[in-house]
mmCIF file of C-alpha atoms in Angstrom:
data_model
loop_
_atom_site.group_PDB
_atom_site.id
_atom_site.type_symbol
_atom_site.label_atom_id
_atom_site.label_comp_id
_atom_site.label_asym_id
_atom_site.label_seq_id
_atom_site.Cartn_x
_atom_site.Cartn_y
_atom_site.Cartn_z
ATOM 1 C CA UNK H 1 0.650 -7.982 -40.656
ATOM 2 C CA UNK H 2 2.681 -11.175 -41.697
ATOM 3 C CA UNK H 3 1.772 -14.724 -41.526
ATOM 4 C CA UNK H 4 4.178 -17.164 -39.207
ATOM 5 C CA UNK H 5 4.707 -20.794 -39.735
ATOM 6 C CA UNK H 6 6.024 -22.222 -36.433
ATOM 7 C CA UNK H 7 7.135 -25.725 -36.392
ATOM 8 C CA UNK H 8 9.367 -28.689 -34.980
ATOM 9 C CA UNK H 9 12.766 -28.874 -36.960
ATOM 10 C CA UNK H 10 12.386 -32.626 -36.808
ATOM 11 C CA UNK H 11 10.817 -35.004 -39.632
ATOM 12 C CA UNK H 12 7.179 -34.549 -38.375
ATOM 13 C CA UNK H 13 7.089 -30.898 -38.323
ATOM 14 C CA UNK H 14 9.036 -30.338 -41.716
ATOM 15 C CA UNK H 15 6.630 -32.714 -43.553
ATOM 16 C CA UNK H 16 3.580 -31.413 -41.893
ATOM 17 C CA UNK H 17 4.198 -27.910 -43.115
ATOM 18 C CA UNK H 18 5.505 -29.177 -46.212
ATOM 19 C CA UNK H 19 2.086 -30.892 -47.251
ATOM 20 C CA UNK H 20 0.246 -27.982 -45.878
ATOM 21 C CA UNK H 21 2.050 -25.529 -47.995
ATOM 22 C CA UNK H 22 1.934 -27.525 -51.282
ATOM 23 C CA UNK H 23 -1.988 -27.354 -50.644
ATOM 24 C CA UNK H 24 -2.042 -23.951 -49.456
ATOM 25 C CA UNK H 25 0.861 -21.911 -50.584
ATOM 26 C CA UNK H 26 1.308 -18.380 -48.918
ATOM 27 C CA UNK H 27 4.184 -16.247 -47.976
ATOM 28 C CA UNK H 28 5.427 -16.631 -44.237
ATOM 29 C CA UNK H 29 7.950 -16.078 -41.942
ATOM 30 C CA UNK H 30 9.524 -19.462 -40.612
ATOM 31 C CA UNK H 31 10.070 -19.970 -36.909
ATOM 32 C CA UNK H 32 11.910 -23.294 -36.124
ATOM 33 C CA UNK H 33 14.934 -25.035 -34.568
ATOM 34 C CA UNK H 34 16.300 -28.002 -33.514
ATOM 35 C CA UNK H 35 13.979 -30.719 -32.231
ATOM 36 C CA UNK H 36 14.233 -30.165 -28.576
ATOM 37 C CA UNK H 37 13.925 -26.240 -29.237
ATOM 38 C CA UNK H 38 10.143 -26.287 -28.480
ATOM 39 C CA UNK H 39 9.536 -22.832 -27.072
ATOM 40 C CA UNK H 40 8.923 -21.240 -30.310
ATOM 41 C CA UNK H 41 6.088 -19.208 -30.248
ATOM 42 C CA UNK H 42 7.758 -16.761 -27.923
ATOM 43 C CA UNK H 43 9.776 -15.864 -30.854
ATOM 44 C CA UNK H 44 6.847 -14.559 -32.897
ATOM 45 C CA UNK H 45 7.326 -10.707 -32.045
ATOM 46 C CA UNK H 46 4.192 -8.801 -30.449
ATOM 47 C CA UNK H 47 2.402 -6.884 -33.148
ATOM 48 C CA UNK H 48 4.022 -8.331 -36.060
ATOM 49 C CA UNK H 49 1.916 -11.293 -36.961
ATOM 50 C CA UNK H 50 -1.730 -11.476 -38.495
ATOM 51 C CA UNK H 51 -1.940 -15.363 -38.224
ATOM 52 C CA UNK H 52 0.116 -18.072 -37.111
ATOM 53 C CA UNK H 53 0.267 -21.617 -37.980
ATOM 54 C CA UNK H 54 1.804 -24.116 -35.619
ATOM 55 C CA UNK H 55 2.893 -27.858 -36.303
ATOM 56 C CA UNK H 56 4.200 -30.262 -33.940
ATOM 57 C CA UNK H 57 4.885 -27.848 -31.121
ATOM 58 C CA UNK H 58 3.817 -28.448 -27.498
ATOM 59 C CA UNK H 59 0.727 -26.377 -26.471
ATOM 60 C CA UNK H 60 1.498 -26.855 -23.059
ATOM 61 C CA UNK H 61 5.240 -25.585 -23.408
ATOM 62 C CA UNK H 62 3.942 -22.662 -25.349
ATOM 63 C CA UNK H 63 0.855 -21.761 -23.544
ATOM 64 C CA UNK H 64 2.147 -18.225 -22.264
ATOM 65 C CA UNK H 65 3.021 -17.192 -25.857
ATOM 66 C CA UNK H 66 -0.355 -18.355 -27.312
ATOM 67 C CA UNK H 67 -2.250 -16.607 -24.886
ATOM 68 C CA UNK H 68 -0.219 -13.516 -25.491
ATOM 69 C CA UNK H 69 -0.767 -14.057 -29.465
ATOM 70 C CA UNK H 70 -4.723 -14.669 -28.694
ATOM 71 C CA UNK H 71 -4.916 -11.515 -26.658
ATOM 72 C CA UNK H 72 -3.273 -9.217 -29.649
ATOM 73 C CA UNK H 73 -5.867 -10.472 -32.112
ATOM 74 C CA UNK H 74 -3.816 -12.961 -34.045
ATOM 75 C CA UNK H 75 -5.572 -15.981 -35.850
ATOM 76 C CA UNK H 76 -3.767 -19.225 -34.591
ATOM 77 C CA UNK H 77 -4.162 -22.702 -36.400
ATOM 78 C CA UNK H 78 -2.711 -25.270 -34.221
ATOM 79 C CA UNK H 79 -1.931 -28.942 -35.387
ATOM 80 C CA UNK H 80 -0.028 -31.186 -32.635
ATOM 81 C CA UNK H 81 0.044 -34.491 -31.183
ATOM 82 C CA UNK H 82 1.751 -33.698 -27.977
ATOM 83 C CA UNK H 83 0.028 -33.387 -24.559
ATOM 84 C CA UNK H 84 -1.444 -30.158 -24.671
ATOM 85 C CA UNK H 85 -2.497 -29.249 -21.276
ATOM 86 C CA UNK H 86 -5.694 -27.422 -21.165
ATOM 87 C CA UNK H 87 -6.576 -26.040 -24.746
ATOM 88 C CA UNK H 88 -7.946 -22.803 -24.427
ATOM 89 C CA UNK H 89 -11.344 -21.511 -25.894
ATOM 90 C CA UNK H 90 -11.107 -18.709 -28.264
ATOM 91 C CA UNK H 91 -12.705 -17.593 -31.356
ATOM 92 C CA UNK H 92 -9.046 -16.850 -33.031
ATOM 93 C CA UNK H 93 -7.885 -20.291 -32.184
ATOM 94 C CA UNK H 94 -8.437 -23.459 -34.445
ATOM 95 C CA UNK H 95 -6.943 -26.722 -33.052
ATOM 96 C CA UNK H 96 -6.012 -30.029 -34.754
ATOM 97 C CA UNK H 97 -4.999 -31.952 -31.635
ATOM 98 C CA UNK H 98 -4.735 -35.701 -31.088
ATOM 99 C CA UNK H 99 -2.591 -37.507 -28.645
ATOM 100 C CA UNK H 100 -2.948 -41.221 -29.790
ATOM 101 C CA UNK H 101 0.381 -43.125 -29.686
ATOM 102 C CA UNK H 102 0.654 -44.005 -33.117
ATOM 103 C CA UNK H 103 -0.535 -40.801 -34.796
ATOM 104 C CA UNK H 104 1.917 -37.570 -35.467
ATOM 105 C CA UNK H 105 1.455 -34.160 -36.712
ATOM 106 C CA UNK H 106 2.300 -35.365 -40.756
ATOM 107 C CA UNK H 107 -1.105 -37.453 -40.076
ATOM 108 C CA UNK H 108 -2.900 -34.765 -38.710
ATOM 109 C CA UNK H 109 -2.456 -32.426 -41.652
ATOM 110 C CA UNK H 110 -2.999 -35.620 -43.712
ATOM 111 C CA UNK H 111 -6.409 -35.851 -42.351
ATOM 112 C CA UNK H 112 -6.908 -32.126 -42.544
ATOM 113 C CA UNK H 113 -6.083 -32.251 -46.437
ATOM 114 C CA UNK H 114 -8.052 -35.521 -47.027
ATOM 115 C CA UNK H 115 -4.982 -37.358 -48.284
ATOM 116 C CA UNK H 116 -3.623 -34.556 -51.020
ATOM 117 C CA UNK H 117 -0.142 -34.961 -50.197
ATOM 118 C CA UNK H 118 0.090 -38.388 -48.659
ATOM 119 C CA UNK H 119 3.711 -39.278 -49.472
ATOM 120 C CA UNK H 120 5.065 -36.471 -47.453
ATOM 121 C CA UNK H 121 2.790 -37.487 -44.721
ATOM 122 C CA UNK H 122 4.014 -41.001 -44.807
ATOM 123 C CA UNK H 123 7.653 -39.524 -44.738
ATOM 124 C CA UNK H 124 6.902 -37.679 -41.737
ATOM 125 C CA UNK H 125 5.234 -40.678 -40.204
ATOM 126 C CA UNK H 126 8.255 -43.010 -40.807
ATOM 127 C CA UNK H 127 10.566 -40.238 -39.357
ATOM 128 C CA UNK H 128 8.705 -39.993 -35.978
ATOM 129 C CA UNK H 129 9.172 -43.931 -35.758
ATOM 130 C CA UNK H 130 5.576 -44.908 -36.372
ATOM 131 C CA UNK H 131 6.675 -47.760 -38.478
ATOM 132 C CA UNK H 132 3.086 -49.480 -38.648
ATOM 133 C CA UNK H 133 1.147 -46.392 -39.096
ATOM 134 C CA UNK H 134 3.353 -45.413 -41.670
ATOM 135 C CA UNK H 135 2.950 -48.707 -43.558
ATOM 136 C CA UNK H 136 -0.992 -48.300 -43.239
ATOM 137 C CA UNK H 137 -0.874 -44.739 -44.660
ATOM 138 C CA UNK H 138 1.270 -45.738 -47.849
ATOM 139 C CA UNK H 139 -0.843 -48.720 -48.816
ATOM 140 C CA UNK H 140 -3.237 -46.445 -51.053
ATOM 141 C CA UNK H 141 -0.331 -45.318 -52.765
ATOM 142 C CA UNK H 142 0.532 -48.655 -54.314
ATOM 143 C CA UNK H 143 4.248 -47.723 -54.402
ATOM 144 C CA UNK H 144 6.839 -50.613 -55.375
ATOM 145 C CA UNK H 145 8.478 -51.601 -52.068
ATOM 146 C CA UNK H 146 12.197 -49.909 -53.236
ATOM 147 C CA UNK H 147 10.062 -46.650 -53.297
ATOM 148 C CA UNK H 148 8.454 -47.080 -49.826
ATOM 149 C CA UNK H 149 11.918 -47.790 -48.318
ATOM 150 C CA UNK H 150 13.112 -44.505 -49.915
ATOM 151 C CA UNK H 151 10.584 -42.615 -48.068
ATOM 152 C CA UNK H 152 11.185 -44.228 -44.977
ATOM 153 C CA UNK H 153 15.028 -43.451 -45.318
ATOM 154 C CA UNK H 154 14.294 -40.108 -45.995
ATOM 155 C CA UNK H 155 11.928 -39.918 -42.844
ATOM 156 C CA UNK H 156 14.769 -41.209 -40.892
ATOM 157 C CA UNK H 157 17.317 -38.682 -42.250
ATOM 158 C CA UNK H 158 15.117 -35.657 -41.795
ATOM 159 C CA UNK H 159 14.384 -36.834 -38.155
ATOM 160 C CA UNK H 160 18.155 -37.099 -37.878
ATOM 161 C CA UNK H 161 18.996 -33.884 -38.924
ATOM 162 C CA UNK H 162 16.786 -32.471 -36.202
ATOM 163 C CA UNK H 163 18.640 -33.533 -33.317
ATOM 164 C CA UNK H 164 21.297 -31.462 -31.645
ATOM 165 C CA UNK H 165 21.967 -29.084 -28.742
ATOM 166 C CA UNK H 166 21.975 -26.417 -31.008
ATOM 167 C CA UNK H 167 21.712 -25.368 -34.745
ATOM 168 C CA UNK H 168 25.549 -25.630 -35.247
ATOM 169 C CA UNK H 169 25.226 -29.426 -34.342
ATOM 170 C CA UNK H 170 22.930 -30.010 -37.197
ATOM 171 C CA UNK H 171 23.854 -30.697 -40.856
ATOM 172 C CA UNK H 172 21.173 -28.166 -42.180
ATOM 173 C CA UNK H 173 18.994 -25.550 -40.174
ATOM 174 C CA UNK H 174 15.646 -26.784 -40.284
ATOM 175 C CA UNK H 175 14.397 -23.763 -42.007
ATOM 176 C CA UNK H 176 17.089 -23.960 -44.869
ATOM 177 C CA UNK H 177 16.174 -27.694 -45.073
ATOM 178 C CA UNK H 178 12.495 -26.705 -45.221
ATOM 179 C CA UNK H 179 13.152 -24.447 -48.328
ATOM 180 C CA UNK H 180 14.982 -27.247 -49.994
ATOM 181 C CA UNK H 181 12.118 -29.491 -49.513
ATOM 182 C CA UNK H 182 9.530 -27.022 -50.666
ATOM 183 C CA UNK H 183 9.612 -27.183 -54.360
ATOM 184 C CA UNK H 184 8.975 -31.045 -54.410
ATOM 185 C CA UNK H 185 5.595 -32.044 -54.428
ATOM 186 C CA UNK H 186 6.790 -35.701 -54.555
ATOM 187 C CA UNK H 187 9.486 -36.936 -51.995
ATOM 188 C CA UNK H 188 10.890 -39.325 -54.200
ATOM 189 C CA UNK H 189 12.000 -36.568 -56.513
ATOM 190 C CA UNK H 190 13.690 -34.631 -53.535
ATOM 191 C CA UNK H 191 15.621 -38.051 -52.960
ATOM 192 C CA UNK H 192 16.557 -38.424 -56.652
ATOM 193 C CA UNK H 193 17.655 -34.510 -57.393
ATOM 194 C CA UNK H 194 18.578 -32.723 -54.550
ATOM 195 C CA UNK H 195 22.238 -33.168 -52.957
ATOM 196 C CA UNK H 196 20.906 -32.846 -49.200
ATOM 197 C CA UNK H 197 19.664 -36.334 -49.356
ATOM 198 C CA UNK H 198 23.296 -37.641 -49.982
ATOM 199 C CA UNK H 199 24.727 -35.442 -47.511
ATOM 200 C CA UNK H 200 22.410 -36.510 -44.784
ATOM 201 C CA UNK H 201 22.591 -40.062 -45.663
ATOM 202 C CA UNK H 202 26.467 -39.826 -45.502
ATOM 203 C CA UNK H 203 26.213 -37.972 -41.969
ATOM 204 C CA UNK H 204 23.719 -40.526 -40.985
ATOM 205 C CA UNK H 205 26.023 -43.303 -41.763
ATOM 206 C CA UNK H 206 29.135 -41.945 -40.266
ATOM 207 C CA UNK H 207 27.354 -41.285 -36.889
ATOM 208 C CA UNK H 208 25.592 -44.513 -36.573
ATOM 209 C CA UNK H 209 28.704 -46.160 -37.104
ATOM 210 C CA UNK H 210 29.940 -44.616 -33.937
ATOM 211 C CA UNK H 211 27.177 -45.931 -31.775
ATOM 212 C CA UNK H 212 27.161 -49.558 -33.160
ATOM 213 C CA UNK H 213 29.936 -50.327 -30.411
ATOM 214 C CA UNK H 214 28.109 -48.990 -27.654
ATOM 215 C CA UNK H 215 27.010 -51.310 -24.649
ATOM 216 C CA UNK H 216 24.142 -50.634 -22.340
ATOM 217 C CA UNK H 217 24.848 -49.032 -18.968
ATOM 218 C CA UNK H 218 21.932 -50.600 -17.431
ATOM 219 C CA UNK H 219 19.447 -53.132 -18.727
ATOM 220 C CA UNK H 220 16.978 -55.719 -17.398
ATOM 221 C CA UNK H 221 14.133 -57.721 -19.135
ATOM 222 C CA UNK H 222 12.190 -54.381 -19.394
ATOM 223 C CA UNK H 223 14.484 -51.689 -19.866
ATOM 224 C CA UNK H 224 17.902 -50.522 -21.579
ATOM 225 C CA UNK H 225 19.676 -47.234 -20.678
ATOM 226 C CA UNK H 226 22.738 -46.026 -22.819
ATOM 227 C CA UNK H 227 25.058 -43.045 -21.881
ATOM 228 C CA UNK H 228 26.735 -41.297 -25.065
ATOM 229 C CA UNK H 229 29.566 -39.052 -24.629
ATOM 230 C CA UNK H 230 29.242 -35.302 -25.047
ATOM 231 C CA UNK H 231 30.188 -35.045 -28.824
ATOM 232 C CA UNK H 232 28.277 -33.515 -31.794
ATOM 233 C CA UNK H 233 27.987 -36.986 -33.666
ATOM 234 C CA UNK H 234 26.329 -38.252 -30.122
ATOM 235 C CA UNK H 235 23.724 -35.544 -30.114
ATOM 236 C CA UNK H 236 22.930 -35.885 -33.573
ATOM 237 C CA UNK H 237 22.503 -39.888 -33.334
ATOM 238 C CA UNK H 238 20.613 -39.885 -29.906
ATOM 239 C CA UNK H 239 17.182 -39.782 -31.083
ATOM 240 C CA UNK H 240 17.311 -42.203 -34.258
ATOM 241 C CA UNK H 241 19.562 -44.648 -32.251
ATOM 242 C CA UNK H 242 16.640 -44.566 -29.622
ATOM 243 C CA UNK H 243 14.225 -45.327 -32.405
ATOM 244 C CA UNK H 244 16.512 -47.913 -33.864
ATOM 245 C CA UNK H 245 16.671 -49.679 -30.400
ATOM 246 C CA UNK H 246 12.906 -49.549 -30.009
ATOM 247 C CA UNK H 247 12.415 -51.248 -33.496
ATOM 248 C CA UNK H 248 14.990 -53.828 -32.915
ATOM 249 C CA UNK H 249 13.674 -54.842 -29.419
ATOM 250 C CA UNK H 250 10.252 -53.730 -29.021
ATOM 251 C CA UNK H 251 9.313 -55.280 -25.654
ATOM 252 C CA UNK H 252 11.699 -53.151 -23.883
ATOM 253 C CA UNK H 253 11.774 -49.314 -22.904
ATOM 254 C CA UNK H 254 14.867 -47.436 -24.018
ATOM 255 C CA UNK H 255 16.479 -44.369 -22.671
ATOM 256 C CA UNK H 256 19.664 -42.672 -24.113
ATOM 257 C CA UNK H 257 21.461 -39.917 -22.345
ATOM 258 C CA UNK H 258 23.637 -37.619 -23.917
ATOM 259 C CA UNK H 259 26.350 -35.932 -21.736
ATOM 260 C CA UNK H 260 26.225 -31.955 -21.962
ATOM 261 C CA UNK H 261 28.912 -29.668 -21.319
ATOM 262 C CA UNK H 262 27.389 -28.448 -18.065
ATOM 263 C CA UNK H 263 27.233 -31.827 -15.907
ATOM 264 C CA UNK H 264 23.869 -32.491 -17.330
ATOM 265 C CA UNK H 265 22.179 -35.119 -19.718
ATOM 266 C CA UNK H 266 20.149 -34.463 -22.729
ATOM 267 C CA UNK H 267 17.532 -37.544 -22.473
ATOM 268 C CA UNK H 268 15.430 -39.459 -25.094
ATOM 269 C CA UNK H 269 12.999 -42.080 -23.898
ATOM 270 C CA UNK H 270 11.248 -44.540 -25.972
ATOM 271 C CA UNK H 271 8.247 -46.707 -24.542
ATOM 272 C CA UNK H 272 8.163 -50.310 -25.781
ATOM 273 C CA UNK H 273 6.389 -50.490 -29.127
ATOM 274 C CA UNK H 274 4.443 -53.529 -27.765
ATOM 275 C CA UNK H 275 3.100 -50.950 -24.982
ATOM 276 C CA UNK H 276 3.741 -47.643 -26.318
ATOM 277 C CA UNK H 277 2.533 -45.432 -23.376
ATOM 278 C CA UNK H 278 3.933 -43.718 -20.610
ATOM 279 C CA UNK H 279 7.300 -41.762 -22.336
ATOM 280 C CA UNK H 280 5.458 -38.505 -21.843
ATOM 281 C CA UNK H 281 4.296 -38.929 -17.858
ATOM 282 C CA UNK H 282 7.908 -39.769 -17.157
ATOM 283 C CA UNK H 283 9.699 -36.757 -18.684
ATOM 284 C CA UNK H 284 7.379 -34.498 -17.267
ATOM 285 C CA UNK H 285 8.259 -35.484 -13.963
ATOM 286 C CA UNK H 286 11.501 -33.457 -14.689
ATOM 287 C CA UNK H 287 11.508 -29.641 -15.173
ATOM 288 C CA UNK H 288 12.575 -29.633 -18.847
ATOM 289 C CA UNK H 289 10.678 -32.756 -19.503
ATOM 290 C CA UNK H 290 7.743 -33.336 -22.268
ATOM 291 C CA UNK H 291 6.828 -35.377 -25.368
ATOM 292 C CA UNK H 292 4.265 -37.822 -26.270
ATOM 293 C CA UNK H 293 3.217 -41.004 -25.265
ATOM 294 C CA UNK H 294 5.445 -43.472 -27.238
ATOM 295 C CA UNK H 295 8.345 -40.926 -27.192
ATOM 296 C CA UNK H 296 9.555 -37.971 -25.071
ATOM 297 C CA UNK H 297 12.641 -36.456 -23.863
ATOM 298 C CA UNK H 298 14.297 -34.158 -21.201
ATOM 299 C CA UNK H 299 16.405 -31.354 -22.555
ATOM 300 C CA UNK H 300 18.795 -30.837 -19.423
ATOM 301 C CA UNK H 301 18.744 -33.623 -16.647
ATOM 302 C CA UNK H 302 21.301 -32.478 -14.013
ATOM 303 C CA UNK H 303 23.853 -35.553 -13.343
ATOM 304 C CA UNK H 304 22.478 -35.202 -9.568
ATOM 305 C CA UNK H 305 19.107 -36.540 -10.627
ATOM 306 C CA UNK H 306 20.798 -39.425 -12.551
ATOM 307 C CA UNK H 307 19.369 -42.012 -10.050
ATOM 308 C CA UNK H 308 16.036 -40.335 -9.437
ATOM 309 C CA UNK H 309 15.831 -40.736 -13.308
ATOM 310 C CA UNK H 310 16.510 -44.303 -13.222
ATOM 311 C CA UNK H 311 14.326 -45.130 -10.572
ATOM 312 C CA UNK H 312 11.494 -43.301 -12.587
ATOM 313 C CA UNK H 313 12.305 -44.943 -15.741
ATOM 314 C CA UNK H 314 12.090 -48.419 -14.221
ATOM 315 C CA UNK H 315 8.954 -47.622 -12.534
ATOM 316 C CA UNK H 316 7.459 -46.258 -15.685
ATOM 317 C CA UNK H 317 7.939 -49.334 -17.701
ATOM 318 C CA UNK H 318 7.192 -52.186 -15.299
ATOM 319 C CA UNK H 319 6.354 -55.472 -17.344
#
């Protein structure tokens, strides 16, 4: 029977697993995908797993597959910070779940490991746009300002790589990227030595240059909404663009809608940093929506629901 590591393909999922496997090495089958591909537990085959570790993947969206695995006698360890729904009580299930608005899965694993690989937790926390939490976490490491900025940059790039409607939109498939990270106990060594860092930086700079000229399609004192074209660069840039806007204008909520091929939108929502709640409640009003309090999304918003979304967006973040 095999062990499966099931993880979100963004910075938080990658860095959570990186910490865990540095501290507790084991052979495993990797199950992951682009950031928005969250129904991952269903990809663990019946009868194949003896144990499963899940990181940064919504329990609510994977409940049917989780129940199946538990019924098969699979031992499941679950780390996550998204809305979980009802958490089952089962002797084979161990949970590390918190839904605080400024604490991601990387910090949950950091707690579990008592800070043994804190630098990677900092990378994942920066990547998930928890700027203040990341700076609090990095303080005990007593790093120079330039080194902290490198950790921040790496987190942003790992997160950037996770966005896309499909793996082909990404610069690196998340499982391949994890294998590149895996040899490095120190993320600064990865930055200095692995060509992937430069490739991600070049891609990020090119894509973000495209969004620099965009103007909001709707805005008021409390909200800004942008619509991006249905291009691979826009799908890659959508999440980090939303994070940048949130940092630059922390008193407003932001929504990024990226056009998809079937007359629908991929949606990223950021609550105001000054009031970092409500994004998950907003997005769960729509069939493919979910996320966490400060940041959430909708995988497919039909164009016919655009006006309903704008009304809900405005209502969710009234000043």
